[in-house]
Amino acid sequence: MIGKPTIAILGALGGQGGSVVNSFLEDESFSVRGVTSNVESDAAKALQKRGVQMVAGNVKDPKSLRHAFEGADTAFIVVNFWDPDILVKEGELTKEIMKVAKDSGVRHVIFSSLANVEKVSDQSIDVPHFTLKAKAFEHLKTLGFDYITAVEPAAYYSNWFTFFKPEEADDGTLVWTWPGEGKPVSQFDVITGTGPSVLAAAKDPEKYNGRNILLEADLLSPAEIVESISKTLGKQGRVVYADPDEFSLRFPGAHELAEMVKWFNEFGYYGPETDERKHGSGKEISDLLSFDEWLQTGEYNKYL
């Protein structure tokens, strides 16, 4: 009897990887292998108790992932640009990881990608944490895997409590600062929204080969987001629209965020649709939580 196929999931303890782990455990049609830098952590041991084979590996050392990929049919690859040790190294690290996956016999790579801001904007906007992923996916197409798929997460709902965390004014009002215009932004819940699409691609690789699955659950402006948060928390809230150049100087990484918002305002989160990149493709696979539904789960409390 042939056993179940195996999926190796990078970042198994993170938001995207953790969502993928949950979906595959619930489905039960794959053996689940989680990859993390410390398999002795409490979080890793908790996944082991749920039936996940935990394997040590670190995306910052691609060769360390060989054991994690060996014997796996499918791999979910995600690299966190915002790790201080990664940042603009993301592109080269990702290409090395993909090569290790290929050399280890992986047949299907499902890659966490984003839009090519540099190409679409004709180099007028610089958002490396988008463009580096897009370029890596183009590189993936040249490596000869049997199947490749991209999933493209929208902006996380939790970003309103982390990257764009509000400050409390003297009168108790919560104040969010947003660089530039306040046009609607594609958003989703990373915890519940990533896994179902990765599972769908893994179970039907022919259908999703060469495709980009866009995980847009809601399209909301900063003002609409703040209105919903204010109602949920029972506190007044408002958005201050800052000059992007001034915002860029506020903290490390602020320039990247200001350029990202400029991209949103000019081209939308995902940029132009193509036959391979349809804005509603994630919703066709699973029900994605709206922002109000996410607030009702109380998940935001962990960030307060």
Coordinates of C-alpha atoms in Angstrom, one line a residue:
M1 CA 0.0 0.0 0.0
I2 CA 1.3 3.4 -1.0
G3 CA 1.4 5.8 1.9
K4 CA 0.2 9.4 2.0
P5 CA 2.2 12.1 0.1
T6 CA 4.2 14.4 2.3
I7 CA 4.2 18.2 2.4
A8 CA 7.1 20.1 4.0
I9 CA 6.0 23.4 5.4
L10 CA 8.5 26.2 6.0
G11 CA 7.7 28.6 8.8
A12 CA 5.4 26.0 10.5
L13 CA 5.2 28.1 13.6
G14 CA 4.4 31.4 11.8
G15 CA 1.2 32.9 10.5
Q16 CA 1.2 31.5 7.0
G17 CA 2.9 28.3 7.7
G18 CA 0.8 27.7 10.8
S19 CA -2.4 28.1 8.7
V20 CA -1.1 25.6 6.2
V21 CA -0.3 23.1 9.0
N22 CA -3.9 23.5 10.3
S23 CA -5.5 22.9 6.9
F24 CA -3.5 19.8 6.1
L25 CA -4.0 18.3 9.6
E26 CA -7.7 18.8 9.2
D27 CA -7.8 17.3 5.7
E28 CA -5.7 14.2 6.7
S29 CA -4.7 13.4 3.1
F30 CA -1.0 14.3 3.5
S31 CA 1.6 13.5 6.0
V32 CA 2.6 16.9 7.5
R33 CA 6.2 17.9 8.1
G34 CA 6.8 21.2 9.8
V35 CA 10.1 23.0 9.5
T36 CA 11.4 25.4 12.2
S37 CA 14.7 26.5 13.5
N38 CA 14.1 25.1 17.0
V39 CA 12.3 21.8 17.2
E40 CA 12.6 21.8 21.0
S41 CA 10.5 24.9 21.5
D42 CA 7.1 24.5 23.3
A43 CA 5.3 25.5 20.1
A44 CA 7.1 22.9 18.0
K45 CA 6.4 20.2 20.6
A46 CA 2.7 21.2 20.6
L47 CA 2.6 20.5 16.8
Q48 CA 4.3 17.2 17.3
K49 CA 1.6 16.2 19.7
R50 CA -0.9 17.0 16.9
G51 CA 0.8 14.6 14.6
V52 CA 3.2 16.9 12.8
Q53 CA 6.7 15.6 12.1
M54 CA 8.9 18.5 13.1
V55 CA 12.3 18.9 11.4
A56 CA 15.0 21.5 12.1
G57 CA 15.9 23.9 9.3
N58 CA 16.5 27.6 8.9
V59 CA 15.7 29.7 5.8
K60 CA 18.7 31.8 6.5
D61 CA 20.8 28.7 5.9
P62 CA 19.2 27.1 2.8
K63 CA 21.5 24.0 3.0
S64 CA 20.0 23.2 6.4
L65 CA 16.7 22.5 4.7
R66 CA 17.9 19.5 2.7
H67 CA 16.7 17.0 5.3
A68 CA 13.4 18.8 5.6
F69 CA 12.7 18.5 1.8
E70 CA 14.0 15.0 1.3
G71 CA 11.1 12.6 0.8
A72 CA 8.6 15.4 0.5
D73 CA 6.3 15.5 -2.6
T74 CA 5.2 19.1 -2.0
A75 CA 6.8 22.0 -0.3
F76 CA 5.3 25.3 1.0
I77 CA 8.0 27.9 0.8
V78 CA 7.7 31.2 2.7
V79 CA 10.5 33.7 3.5
N80 CA 10.0 36.6 5.9
F81 CA 11.5 39.7 4.5
W82 CA 11.0 41.6 7.8
D83 CA 13.4 39.4 9.7
P84 CA 16.2 41.8 10.4
D85 CA 18.7 39.2 9.2
I86 CA 16.9 38.8 5.9
L87 CA 15.5 42.0 4.4
V88 CA 16.9 42.5 0.9
K89 CA 18.7 39.2 1.1
E90 CA 15.3 37.6 0.6
G91 CA 15.6 37.1 -3.1
E92 CA 18.9 35.2 -3.1
L93 CA 18.0 33.2 -0.1
T94 CA 14.7 32.2 -1.7
K95 CA 16.4 31.1 -4.9
E96 CA 18.9 29.0 -2.9
I97 CA 16.0 27.4 -1.0
M98 CA 14.2 26.5 -4.2
K99 CA 17.4 24.9 -5.6
V100 CA 17.7 22.8 -2.4
A101 CA 14.1 21.7 -2.8
K102 CA 14.7 20.7 -6.4
D103 CA 17.9 18.8 -5.6
S104 CA 16.0 17.0 -2.8
G105 CA 13.4 15.7 -5.1
V106 CA 10.4 17.9 -4.3
R107 CA 7.9 17.8 -7.2
H108 CA 5.5 20.6 -6.4
V109 CA 6.5 24.0 -4.8
I110 CA 3.7 26.2 -3.5
F111 CA 5.3 29.6 -2.9
S112 CA 4.2 32.6 -1.0
S113 CA 4.6 35.4 -3.5
L114 CA 3.4 39.0 -4.2
A115 CA 3.2 41.4 -7.2
N116 CA 6.2 42.7 -9.1
V117 CA 6.0 46.3 -8.1
E118 CA 9.2 47.2 -9.9
K119 CA 7.9 45.9 -13.3
V120 CA 4.3 47.1 -13.1
S121 CA 5.3 50.6 -11.9
D122 CA 8.2 50.9 -14.5
Q123 CA 10.6 51.2 -11.5
S124 CA 8.8 54.3 -10.2
I125 CA 7.9 52.6 -6.9
D126 CA 10.3 50.5 -4.8
V127 CA 8.7 47.8 -2.5
P128 CA 11.3 45.1 -2.2
H129 CA 9.2 42.8 0.0
F130 CA 6.8 42.5 -2.9
T131 CA 9.1 42.6 -5.9
L132 CA 11.7 40.1 -4.5
K133 CA 9.0 37.5 -4.1
A134 CA 7.6 38.1 -7.6
K135 CA 11.1 37.7 -9.1
A136 CA 11.7 34.5 -7.1
F137 CA 8.5 33.0 -8.5
E138 CA 9.7 33.8 -12.0
H139 CA 13.0 32.1 -11.2
L140 CA 11.0 29.1 -9.8
K141 CA 9.5 28.7 -13.3
T142 CA 12.9 27.9 -14.7
L143 CA 13.9 25.1 -12.4
G144 CA 12.0 22.2 -13.9
F145 CA 9.6 21.3 -11.0
D146 CA 6.7 19.2 -12.1
Y147 CA 4.3 21.8 -10.7
I148 CA 4.6 25.3 -9.2
T149 CA 1.9 27.5 -7.7
A150 CA 2.0 30.9 -6.0
V151 CA -0.3 32.0 -3.2
E152 CA -0.4 35.8 -2.7
P153 CA -1.5 36.8 0.8
A154 CA -3.3 40.1 1.1
A155 CA -2.4 42.6 3.8
Y156 CA -3.0 41.0 7.2
Y157 CA -5.9 42.2 9.3
S158 CA -3.5 42.1 12.3
N159 CA -1.3 44.8 10.6
W160 CA -3.7 47.4 12.1
F161 CA -2.4 46.4 15.5
T162 CA 1.3 45.8 14.6
F163 CA 2.8 47.6 11.6
F164 CA 0.2 50.4 11.8
K165 CA -0.4 50.2 15.5
P166 CA -2.4 53.1 16.8
E167 CA -1.4 55.7 19.5
E168 CA -3.8 56.7 22.2
A169 CA -4.4 60.5 22.4
D170 CA -4.9 62.3 25.7
D171 CA -8.6 62.0 25.3
G172 CA -8.5 58.3 24.8
T173 CA -9.0 58.4 21.0
L174 CA -7.0 55.8 19.1
V175 CA -5.1 57.4 16.3
W176 CA -3.8 55.5 13.3
T177 CA -1.2 57.2 11.0
W178 CA -1.4 56.3 7.3
P179 CA 1.1 57.6 4.7
G180 CA -0.6 59.2 1.8
E181 CA -4.1 58.7 0.5
G182 CA -6.6 56.4 2.1
K183 CA -7.8 54.3 -0.8
P184 CA -9.1 50.7 -0.2
V185 CA -6.6 48.0 0.4
S186 CA -6.9 44.2 -0.1
Q187 CA -6.8 42.4 3.2
F188 CA -7.3 39.0 4.9
D189 CA -6.8 36.9 8.0
V190 CA -3.5 35.0 7.6
I191 CA -4.4 32.4 10.3
T192 CA -7.5 31.1 8.6
G193 CA -7.0 32.3 5.0
T194 CA -3.7 30.8 3.8
G195 CA -4.1 27.1 4.4
P196 CA -7.2 26.3 2.4
S197 CA -5.7 27.6 -0.9
V198 CA -2.4 25.8 -0.3
L199 CA -4.3 22.6 0.4
A200 CA -6.4 23.0 -2.8
A201 CA -3.2 23.5 -4.9
A202 CA -1.5 20.5 -3.3
K203 CA -4.5 18.2 -4.0
D204 CA -5.0 19.3 -7.6
P205 CA -1.5 20.4 -8.9
E206 CA -2.5 20.1 -12.5
K207 CA -5.3 22.7 -12.0
Y208 CA -3.2 25.2 -10.2
N209 CA 0.1 24.6 -12.0
G210 CA 1.6 28.0 -12.9
R211 CA -1.2 29.9 -11.3
N212 CA -1.3 32.6 -8.7
I213 CA -4.0 32.4 -6.0
L214 CA -4.8 35.8 -4.6
L215 CA -6.1 35.8 -1.1
E216 CA -8.2 38.9 -0.9
A217 CA -11.0 38.6 1.6
D218 CA -12.0 42.3 2.0
L219 CA -11.3 45.5 0.2
L220 CA -11.4 48.3 2.8
S221 CA -10.1 51.8 3.3
P222 CA -8.2 52.8 6.4
A223 CA -11.2 54.9 7.5
E224 CA -13.5 51.9 7.1
I225 CA -11.1 49.7 9.1
V226 CA -10.8 52.2 11.9
E227 CA -14.6 52.6 12.1
S228 CA -15.0 48.9 12.5
I229 CA -12.3 48.7 15.2
S230 CA -13.8 51.6 17.1
K231 CA -17.2 50.0 17.2
T232 CA -15.7 46.7 18.4
L233 CA -13.5 48.2 21.1
G234 CA -16.0 50.9 22.1
K235 CA -13.4 53.6 21.7
Q236 CA -13.2 56.6 19.4
G237 CA -10.7 56.3 16.6
R238 CA -9.5 58.3 13.7
V239 CA -6.9 58.2 10.8
V240 CA -4.3 60.8 10.3
Y241 CA -3.0 60.9 6.8
A242 CA 0.7 61.8 6.9
D243 CA 3.0 63.1 4.2
P244 CA 4.7 60.0 2.8
D245 CA 8.2 61.6 2.9
E246 CA 7.8 62.6 6.5
F247 CA 6.4 59.2 7.4
S248 CA 9.4 57.5 5.8
L249 CA 11.7 59.0 8.4
R250 CA 9.8 57.8 11.4
F251 CA 11.3 54.4 12.1
P252 CA 13.3 51.6 10.3
G253 CA 11.2 50.2 7.6
A254 CA 8.9 53.2 7.4
H255 CA 10.1 54.1 3.9
E256 CA 9.2 50.6 2.7
L257 CA 5.7 51.0 4.1
A258 CA 5.2 54.4 2.6
E259 CA 6.3 53.1 -0.9
M260 CA 3.9 50.2 -0.4
V261 CA 1.0 52.5 0.2
K262 CA 1.9 54.5 -2.8
W263 CA 1.7 51.2 -4.8
F264 CA -1.7 50.5 -3.3
N265 CA -3.0 54.0 -4.2
E266 CA -1.7 53.9 -7.8
F267 CA -2.1 50.2 -8.8
G268 CA -4.1 48.5 -6.0
Y269 CA -2.6 45.8 -3.7
Y270 CA -2.3 43.1 -6.4
G271 CA -1.8 45.3 -9.4
P272 CA -3.4 44.4 -12.8
E273 CA -5.2 41.1 -13.3
T274 CA -3.9 38.6 -15.8
D275 CA -5.2 35.2 -16.8
E276 CA -2.9 33.6 -14.1
R277 CA -3.6 36.2 -11.4
K278 CA -7.3 36.7 -10.8
H279 CA -8.3 38.9 -7.9
G280 CA -11.2 36.6 -6.7
S281 CA -9.2 33.3 -7.1
G282 CA -8.8 32.8 -3.3
K283 CA -12.5 33.3 -2.6
E284 CA -13.3 30.7 -5.2
I285 CA -11.5 28.1 -3.1
S286 CA -12.7 28.9 0.4
D287 CA -14.8 31.4 2.4
L288 CA -12.4 34.0 3.6
L289 CA -13.2 35.9 6.8
S290 CA -14.3 39.5 6.4
F291 CA -12.7 42.1 8.6
D292 CA -15.8 42.4 10.8
E293 CA -15.9 38.6 11.1
W294 CA -12.2 38.6 12.1
L295 CA -12.9 41.2 14.8
Q296 CA -15.7 39.0 16.2
T297 CA -13.2 36.2 16.7
G298 CA -11.3 38.4 19.2
E299 CA -8.0 37.4 17.6
Y300 CA -6.9 41.1 17.8
N301 CA -6.7 40.9 21.6
K302 CA -3.3 39.2 21.4
Y303 CA -1.9 42.4 19.9
L304 CA -3.4 44.9 22.4

